[in-house]
Amino acid sequence: AQSVSQHNHHVILSEAASLELGCNYSYGGTVNLFWYVQYPGQHLQLLLKYFSGDPLVKGIKGFEAEFIKSKFSFNLRKPSVQWSDTAEYFCAVSPSNTGKLIFGQGTTLQVKP
Amino acid sequence: GAGVSQSPSNKVTEKGKDVELRCDPISGHTALYWYRQSLGQGLEFLIYFQGNSAPDKSGLPSDRFSAERTGGSVSTLTIQRTQQEDSAVYLCASSLDRGIAFFGQGTRLTVV
């Protein structure tokens, strides 16, 4: 069965610090990869996605993620976080042949002003 | 409406009762997902509907859980004989394209 593992459960950073959240998945076939974000009191929403092509993808609000196929990883990065980035971040994988969407456990990011 | 709508927003029920949670997806979206969100557990996949295909029920935790999607639109998640461990936020999402899912606000279920 497909699974997604996020390495960090709770991350605390100061503003302007750099961010990297780890994500690994287990699935042998072709996948689409996603990061979703849930800001306090809001719905889950898409942050960025990877379908094919350039393994470095850019999303909203300065976030980017890199797909490394050999490592089954899709880590999320941001060079300089802001207080408004405080949220819960979820990595997700979808096998290309099914469309099923499986999420990791989530990482809570707290940015201190 | 423009987004995914779930009802009720909150539900408190007594242990042993049955509950029904409703999801109205975005019009035209062919895929519909149900997840359960518990503290520290992330988003637990429950069930996935895609068009007219047989649903993927592999995430339903027990036979007390069932879901249907009528006419390719509205979906109902039913939990029979609720238990305290069923308390969680139940999220519905719909999608038209390859996992780009739009989520509802969720139903917070509390079993007392």
PDB file of C-alpha atoms in Angstrom:
ATOM      1  CA  ALA A   1       0.000   0.000   0.000  1.00  0.00           C
ATOM      2  CA  GLN A   2       1.095   3.542  -0.638  1.00  0.00           C
ATOM      3  CA  SER A   3       2.287   5.564   2.324  1.00  0.00           C
ATOM      4  CA  VAL A   4       3.738   8.992   3.000  1.00  0.00           C
ATOM      5  CA  SER A   5       6.120   9.819   5.810  1.00  0.00           C
ATOM      6  CA  GLN A   6       6.865  13.323   7.043  1.00  0.00           C
ATOM      7  CA  HIS A   7       9.977  13.517   9.160  1.00  0.00           C
ATOM      8  CA  ASN A   8       9.150  16.479  11.333  1.00  0.00           C
ATOM      9  CA  HIS A   9       5.991  16.695  13.391  1.00  0.00           C
ATOM     10  CA  HIS A  10       6.534  20.099  14.938  1.00  0.00           C
ATOM     11  CA  VAL A  11       8.977  22.747  13.760  1.00  0.00           C
ATOM     12  CA  ILE A  12       9.611  26.083  15.454  1.00  0.00           C
ATOM     13  CA  LEU A  13      11.541  28.773  13.591  1.00  0.00           C
ATOM     14  CA  SER A  14      12.241  32.448  13.911  1.00  0.00           C
ATOM     15  CA  GLU A  15      11.267  34.799  11.109  1.00  0.00           C
ATOM     16  CA  ALA A  16      13.773  34.898   8.244  1.00  0.00           C
ATOM     17  CA  ALA A  17      15.066  31.412   9.039  1.00  0.00           C
ATOM     18  CA  SER A  18      15.204  28.873   6.239  1.00  0.00           C
ATOM     19  CA  LEU A  19      12.763  25.989   6.148  1.00  0.00           C
ATOM     20  CA  GLU A  20      13.014  22.451   4.899  1.00  0.00           C
ATOM     21  CA  LEU A  21      10.332  19.869   5.614  1.00  0.00           C
ATOM     22  CA  GLY A  22      11.049  16.292   4.703  1.00  0.00           C
ATOM     23  CA  CYS A  23       8.671  13.974   2.885  1.00  0.00           C
ATOM     24  CA  ASN A  24       9.216  10.428   1.683  1.00  0.00           C
ATOM     25  CA  TYR A  25       6.726   8.138   0.026  1.00  0.00           C
ATOM     26  CA  SER A  26       6.523   4.462  -0.740  1.00  0.00           C
ATOM     27  CA  TYR A  27       5.160   3.487  -4.124  1.00  0.00           C
ATOM     28  CA  GLY A  28       6.933   1.816  -6.989  1.00  0.00           C
ATOM     29  CA  GLY A  29       5.087   3.368  -9.883  1.00  0.00           C
ATOM     30  CA  THR A  30       4.637   6.827 -11.318  1.00  0.00           C
ATOM     31  CA  VAL A  31       3.198   9.332  -8.881  1.00  0.00           C
ATOM     32  CA  ASN A  32       1.995  12.884  -8.692  1.00  0.00           C
ATOM     33  CA  LEU A  33       3.208  14.735  -5.612  1.00  0.00           C
ATOM     34  CA  PHE A  34       1.708  17.569  -3.621  1.00  0.00           C
ATOM     35  CA  TRP A  35       2.134  19.808  -0.636  1.00  0.00           C
ATOM     36  CA  TYR A  36      -1.018  21.118   0.982  1.00  0.00           C
ATOM     37  CA  VAL A  37      -1.226  23.746   3.722  1.00  0.00           C
ATOM     38  CA  GLN A  38      -3.801  24.436   6.396  1.00  0.00           C
ATOM     39  CA  TYR A  39      -3.596  27.888   7.936  1.00  0.00           C
ATOM     40  CA  PRO A  40      -5.265  28.321  11.330  1.00  0.00           C
ATOM     41  CA  GLY A  41      -9.021  28.289  10.939  1.00  0.00           C
ATOM     42  CA  GLN A  42      -8.914  27.735   7.189  1.00  0.00           C
ATOM     43  CA  HIS A  43      -9.501  24.895   4.754  1.00  0.00           C
ATOM     44  CA  LEU A  44      -6.699  22.743   3.462  1.00  0.00           C
ATOM     45  CA  GLN A  45      -5.393  24.211   0.227  1.00  0.00           C
ATOM     46  CA  LEU A  46      -2.877  23.302  -2.418  1.00  0.00           C
ATOM     47  CA  LEU A  47       0.591  24.811  -1.971  1.00  0.00           C
ATOM     48  CA  LEU A  48       2.367  23.212  -4.917  1.00  0.00           C
ATOM     49  CA  LYS A  49       2.342  20.128  -7.125  1.00  0.00           C
ATOM     50  CA  TYR A  50       4.615  17.964  -9.228  1.00  0.00           C
ATOM     51  CA  PHE A  51       3.321  15.979 -12.191  1.00  0.00           C
ATOM     52  CA  SER A  52       6.309  15.666 -14.490  1.00  0.00           C
ATOM     53  CA  GLY A  53       9.224  17.608 -15.980  1.00  0.00           C
ATOM     54  CA  ASP A  54      11.487  19.860 -13.927  1.00  0.00           C
ATOM     55  CA  PRO A  55      11.823  18.190 -10.518  1.00  0.00           C
ATOM     56  CA  LEU A  56      12.132  21.577  -8.828  1.00  0.00           C
ATOM     57  CA  VAL A  57       8.674  23.072  -8.575  1.00  0.00           C
ATOM     58  CA  LYS A  58       7.631  26.430  -7.270  1.00  0.00           C
ATOM     59  CA  GLY A  59       4.421  27.184  -5.487  1.00  0.00           C
ATOM     60  CA  ILE A  60       2.694  30.085  -3.861  1.00  0.00           C
ATOM     61  CA  LYS A  61       4.235  32.378  -1.266  1.00  0.00           C
ATOM     62  CA  GLY A  62       7.832  31.578  -2.159  1.00  0.00           C
ATOM     63  CA  PHE A  63       7.668  27.862  -1.415  1.00  0.00           C
ATOM     64  CA  GLU A  64       9.401  25.296  -3.571  1.00  0.00           C
ATOM     65  CA  ALA A  65       9.850  21.539  -3.508  1.00  0.00           C
ATOM     66  CA  GLU A  66      12.273  19.157  -5.121  1.00  0.00           C
ATOM     67  CA  PHE A  67      11.366  15.690  -6.352  1.00  0.00           C
ATOM     68  CA  ILE A  68      14.251  13.245  -6.039  1.00  0.00           C
ATOM     69  CA  LYS A  69      13.038  10.041  -7.638  1.00  0.00           C
ATOM     70  CA  SER A  70      15.930   7.902  -6.442  1.00  0.00           C
ATOM     71  CA  LYS A  71      15.181   8.847  -2.848  1.00  0.00           C
ATOM     72  CA  PHE A  72      11.377   8.767  -3.150  1.00  0.00           C
ATOM     73  CA  SER A  73      11.443  12.221  -1.612  1.00  0.00           C
ATOM     74  CA  PHE A  74       9.625  15.504  -2.149  1.00  0.00           C
ATOM     75  CA  ASN A  75      10.979  17.976   0.384  1.00  0.00           C
ATOM     76  CA  LEU A  76       9.471  21.407   0.852  1.00  0.00           C
ATOM     77  CA  ARG A  77      11.693  24.463   1.189  1.00  0.00           C
ATOM     78  CA  LYS A  78      11.468  28.179   1.744  1.00  0.00           C
ATOM     79  CA  PRO A  79      14.558  30.406   2.040  1.00  0.00           C
ATOM     80  CA  SER A  80      13.086  32.841   4.550  1.00  0.00           C
ATOM     81  CA  VAL A  81       9.926  32.141   6.514  1.00  0.00           C
ATOM     82  CA  GLN A  82       7.452  34.716   7.737  1.00  0.00           C
ATOM     83  CA  TRP A  83       5.164  34.723  10.748  1.00  0.00           C
ATOM     84  CA  SER A  84       2.245  34.255   8.331  1.00  0.00           C
ATOM     85  CA  ASP A  85       3.673  30.863   7.293  1.00  0.00           C
ATOM     86  CA  THR A  86       2.560  29.437  10.633  1.00  0.00           C
ATOM     87  CA  ALA A  87       0.370  26.526   9.581  1.00  0.00           C
ATOM     88  CA  GLU A  88       0.174  22.782   9.216  1.00  0.00           C
ATOM     89  CA  TYR A  89       1.815  21.330   6.130  1.00  0.00           C
ATOM     90  CA  PHE A  90       0.864  18.047   4.522  1.00  0.00           C
ATOM     91  CA  CYS A  91       2.726  16.094   1.889  1.00  0.00           C
ATOM     92  CA  ALA A  92       0.571  13.918  -0.390  1.00  0.00           C
ATOM     93  CA  VAL A  93       1.084  11.360  -3.125  1.00  0.00           C
ATOM     94  CA  SER A  94      -1.267  10.204  -5.852  1.00  0.00           C
ATOM     95  CA  PRO A  95      -0.431   7.193  -8.038  1.00  0.00           C
ATOM     96  CA  SER A  96      -0.831   8.323 -11.617  1.00  0.00           C
ATOM     97  CA  ASN A  97      -2.978   5.350 -12.561  1.00  0.00           C
ATOM     98  CA  THR A  98      -5.572   5.692  -9.793  1.00  0.00           C
ATOM     99  CA  GLY A  99      -5.949   9.286  -8.639  1.00  0.00           C
ATOM    100  CA  LYS A 100      -6.174   8.169  -5.017  1.00  0.00           C
ATOM    101  CA  LEU A 101      -4.637  10.824  -2.751  1.00  0.00           C
ATOM    102  CA  ILE A 102      -2.694   9.734   0.321  1.00  0.00           C
ATOM    103  CA  PHE A 103      -1.430  12.198   2.917  1.00  0.00           C
ATOM    104  CA  GLY A 104       1.375  12.182   5.429  1.00  0.00           C
ATOM    105  CA  GLN A 105       0.926  12.882   9.120  1.00  0.00           C
ATOM    106  CA  GLY A 106       1.491  16.595   8.723  1.00  0.00           C
ATOM    107  CA  THR A 107       4.050  19.009  10.129  1.00  0.00           C
ATOM    108  CA  THR A 108       3.052  21.898  12.322  1.00  0.00           C
ATOM    109  CA  LEU A 109       5.208  24.932  11.613  1.00  0.00           C
ATOM    110  CA  GLN A 110       5.323  27.711  14.167  1.00  0.00           C
ATOM    111  CA  VAL A 111       7.145  30.881  13.137  1.00  0.00           C
ATOM    112  CA  LYS A 112       8.067  33.244  15.942  1.00  0.00           C
ATOM    113  CA  PRO A 113       8.012  36.956  15.091  1.00  0.00           C
TER     114      PRO A 113
ATOM    115  CA  GLY B   1     -21.870  27.341  -4.008  1.00  0.00           C
ATOM    116  CA  ALA B   2     -18.387  27.616  -5.386  1.00  0.00           C
ATOM    117  CA  GLY B   3     -16.657  25.349  -2.893  1.00  0.00           C
ATOM    118  CA  VAL B   4     -17.050  21.977  -1.208  1.00  0.00           C
ATOM    119  CA  SER B   5     -19.766  22.121   1.404  1.00  0.00           C
ATOM    120  CA  GLN B   6     -20.046  19.784   4.364  1.00  0.00           C
ATOM    121  CA  SER B   7     -22.854  19.435   6.856  1.00  0.00           C
ATOM    122  CA  PRO B   8     -23.252  19.552   9.713  1.00  0.00           C
ATOM    123  CA  SER B   9     -20.250  21.601  10.828  1.00  0.00           C
ATOM    124  CA  ASN B  10     -20.412  20.054  14.263  1.00  0.00           C
ATOM    125  CA  LYS B  11     -22.115  16.913  15.495  1.00  0.00           C
ATOM    126  CA  VAL B  12     -22.319  15.626  19.045  1.00  0.00           C
ATOM    127  CA  THR B  13     -23.753  12.150  19.369  1.00  0.00           C
ATOM    128  CA  GLU B  14     -24.127   9.524  22.024  1.00  0.00           C
ATOM    129  CA  LYS B  15     -22.073   6.377  21.885  1.00  0.00           C
ATOM    130  CA  GLY B  16     -23.929   3.690  19.976  1.00  0.00           C
ATOM    131  CA  LYS B  17     -25.951   6.042  17.787  1.00  0.00           C
ATOM    132  CA  ASP B  18     -25.639   6.227  14.006  1.00  0.00           C
ATOM    133  CA  VAL B  19     -24.536   9.424  12.266  1.00  0.00           C
ATOM    134  CA  GLU B  20     -24.612  10.650   8.684  1.00  0.00           C
ATOM    135  CA  LEU B  21     -22.204  13.247   7.367  1.00  0.00           C
ATOM    136  CA  ARG B  22     -22.910  14.976   4.088  1.00  0.00           C
ATOM    137  CA  CYS B  23     -20.624  16.358   1.415  1.00  0.00           C
ATOM    138  CA  ASP B  24     -21.616  18.521  -1.556  1.00  0.00           C
ATOM    139  CA  PRO B  25     -18.669  18.590  -3.951  1.00  0.00           C
ATOM    140  CA  ILE B  26     -17.849  21.248  -6.477  1.00  0.00           C
ATOM    141  CA  SER B  27     -20.146  20.845  -9.458  1.00  0.00           C
ATOM    142  CA  GLY B  28     -18.555  18.779 -12.220  1.00  0.00           C
ATOM    143  CA  HIS B  29     -15.809  17.300 -10.088  1.00  0.00           C
ATOM    144  CA  THR B  30     -15.552  13.597 -10.827  1.00  0.00           C
ATOM    145  CA  ALA B  31     -13.474  12.558  -7.833  1.00  0.00           C
ATOM    146  CA  LEU B  32     -14.559  12.713  -4.214  1.00  0.00           C
ATOM    147  CA  TYR B  33     -12.520  11.804  -1.132  1.00  0.00           C
ATOM    148  CA  TRP B  34     -13.282  11.342   2.546  1.00  0.00           C
ATOM    149  CA  TYR B  35     -10.602  11.686   5.217  1.00  0.00           C
ATOM    150  CA  ARG B  36     -10.498  11.614   8.986  1.00  0.00           C
ATOM    151  CA  GLN B  37      -8.291  14.115  10.807  1.00  0.00           C
ATOM    152  CA  SER B  38      -7.343  13.401  14.375  1.00  0.00           C
ATOM    153  CA  LEU B  39      -4.798  15.191  16.538  1.00  0.00           C
ATOM    154  CA  GLY B  40      -1.370  13.837  15.700  1.00  0.00           C
ATOM    155  CA  GLN B  41      -2.720  11.411  13.101  1.00  0.00           C
ATOM    156  CA  GLY B  42      -2.688  13.570  10.029  1.00  0.00           C
ATOM    157  CA  LEU B  43      -5.241  12.919   7.307  1.00  0.00           C
ATOM    158  CA  GLU B  44      -6.352   9.318   7.354  1.00  0.00           C
ATOM    159  CA  PHE B  45      -7.718   8.202   3.979  1.00  0.00           C
ATOM    160  CA  LEU B  46     -11.164   6.631   4.237  1.00  0.00           C
ATOM    161  CA  ILE B  47     -12.722   6.259   0.794  1.00  0.00           C
ATOM    162  CA  TYR B  48     -12.332   7.550  -2.769  1.00  0.00           C
ATOM    163  CA  PHE B  49     -14.937   7.811  -5.514  1.00  0.00           C
ATOM    164  CA  GLN B  50     -13.897   8.368  -9.129  1.00  0.00           C
ATOM    165  CA  GLY B  51     -16.620   8.796 -11.694  1.00  0.00           C
ATOM    166  CA  ASN B  52     -18.627   5.627 -12.222  1.00  0.00           C
ATOM    167  CA  SER B  53     -15.838   3.331 -11.049  1.00  0.00           C
ATOM    168  CA  ALA B  54     -16.199   1.176  -7.968  1.00  0.00           C
ATOM    169  CA  PRO B  55     -15.089   3.220  -4.948  1.00  0.00           C
ATOM    170  CA  ASP B  56     -11.785   2.516  -3.232  1.00  0.00           C
ATOM    171  CA  LYS B  57     -12.910   1.624   0.276  1.00  0.00           C
ATOM    172  CA  SER B  58      -9.530   0.441   1.474  1.00  0.00           C
ATOM    173  CA  GLY B  59      -9.276   3.089   4.190  1.00  0.00           C
ATOM    174  CA  LEU B  60     -12.542   2.453   5.994  1.00  0.00           C
ATOM    175  CA  PRO B  61     -11.492   1.406   9.517  1.00  0.00           C
ATOM    176  CA  SER B  62     -14.342  -1.029  10.182  1.00  0.00           C
ATOM    177  CA  ASP B  63     -17.625  -2.289   8.774  1.00  0.00           C
ATOM    178  CA  ARG B  64     -19.380   0.351  10.876  1.00  0.00           C
ATOM    179  CA  PHE B  65     -18.243   2.877   8.279  1.00  0.00           C
ATOM    180  CA  SER B  66     -19.832   3.181   4.857  1.00  0.00           C
ATOM    181  CA  ALA B  67     -20.205   5.837   2.205  1.00  0.00           C
ATOM    182  CA  GLU B  68     -22.158   6.365  -0.940  1.00  0.00           C
ATOM    183  CA  ARG B  69     -22.204   8.901  -3.691  1.00  0.00           C
ATOM    184  CA  THR B  70     -25.497   9.398  -5.407  1.00  0.00           C
ATOM    185  CA  GLY B  71     -25.710  10.521  -9.004  1.00  0.00           C
ATOM    186  CA  GLY B  72     -22.022  11.254  -9.088  1.00  0.00           C
ATOM    187  CA  SER B  73     -22.502  14.272  -6.857  1.00  0.00           C
ATOM    188  CA  VAL B  74     -23.507  14.391  -3.192  1.00  0.00           C
ATOM    189  CA  SER B  75     -21.852  11.905  -0.845  1.00  0.00           C
ATOM    190  CA  THR B  76     -22.888  10.637   2.572  1.00  0.00           C
ATOM    191  CA  LEU B  77     -20.540   9.039   5.072  1.00  0.00           C
ATOM    192  CA  THR B  78     -22.391   6.890   7.604  1.00  0.00           C
ATOM    193  CA  ILE B  79     -20.972   5.675  10.876  1.00  0.00           C
ATOM    194  CA  GLN B  80     -23.060   3.089  12.659  1.00  0.00           C
ATOM    195  CA  ARG B  81     -22.952   2.385  16.384  1.00  0.00           C
ATOM    196  CA  THR B  82     -20.521   5.227  17.002  1.00  0.00           C
ATOM    197  CA  GLN B  83     -17.656   4.767  19.437  1.00  0.00           C
ATOM    198  CA  GLN B  84     -15.619   7.369  21.282  1.00  0.00           C
ATOM    199  CA  GLU B  85     -12.606   6.657  19.089  1.00  0.00           C
ATOM    200  CA  ASP B  86     -14.664   7.838  16.106  1.00  0.00           C
ATOM    201  CA  SER B  87     -14.418  11.404  17.426  1.00  0.00           C
ATOM    202  CA  ALA B  88     -12.486  13.423  14.855  1.00  0.00           C
ATOM    203  CA  VAL B  89     -12.859  15.942  12.075  1.00  0.00           C
ATOM    204  CA  TYR B  90     -14.170  14.327   8.905  1.00  0.00           C
ATOM    205  CA  LEU B  91     -13.012  16.074   5.760  1.00  0.00           C
ATOM    206  CA  CYS B  92     -14.398  15.788   2.268  1.00  0.00           C
ATOM    207  CA  ALA B  93     -12.613  16.889  -0.880  1.00  0.00           C
ATOM    208  CA  SER B  94     -13.417  16.872  -4.562  1.00  0.00           C
ATOM    209  CA  SER B  95     -11.188  16.990  -7.599  1.00  0.00           C
ATOM    210  CA  LEU B  96     -11.349  17.316 -11.327  1.00  0.00           C
ATOM    211  CA  ASP B  97      -7.676  16.935 -12.099  1.00  0.00           C
ATOM    212  CA  ARG B  98      -5.107  14.436 -10.815  1.00  0.00           C
ATOM    213  CA  GLY B  99      -5.145  14.998  -7.101  1.00  0.00           C
ATOM    214  CA  ILE B 100      -5.669  18.732  -7.086  1.00  0.00           C
ATOM    215  CA  ALA B 101      -8.253  18.516  -4.355  1.00  0.00           C
ATOM    216  CA  PHE B 102     -10.506  21.168  -2.936  1.00  0.00           C
ATOM    217  CA  PHE B 103     -11.473  20.608   0.660  1.00  0.00           C
ATOM    218  CA  GLY B 104     -14.552  21.408   2.658  1.00  0.00           C
ATOM    219  CA  GLN B 105     -14.429  22.886   6.123  1.00  0.00           C
ATOM    220  CA  GLY B 106     -15.027  19.510   7.728  1.00  0.00           C
ATOM    221  CA  THR B 107     -17.488  18.044  10.196  1.00  0.00           C
ATOM    222  CA  ARG B 108     -16.284  17.863  13.792  1.00  0.00           C
ATOM    223  CA  LEU B 109     -17.770  14.702  15.290  1.00  0.00           C
ATOM    224  CA  THR B 110     -17.797  14.239  19.045  1.00  0.00           C
ATOM    225  CA  VAL B 111     -19.009  10.971  20.484  1.00  0.00           C
ATOM    226  CA  VAL B 112     -19.938  11.195  24.164  1.00  0.00           C
TER     227      VAL B 112
END
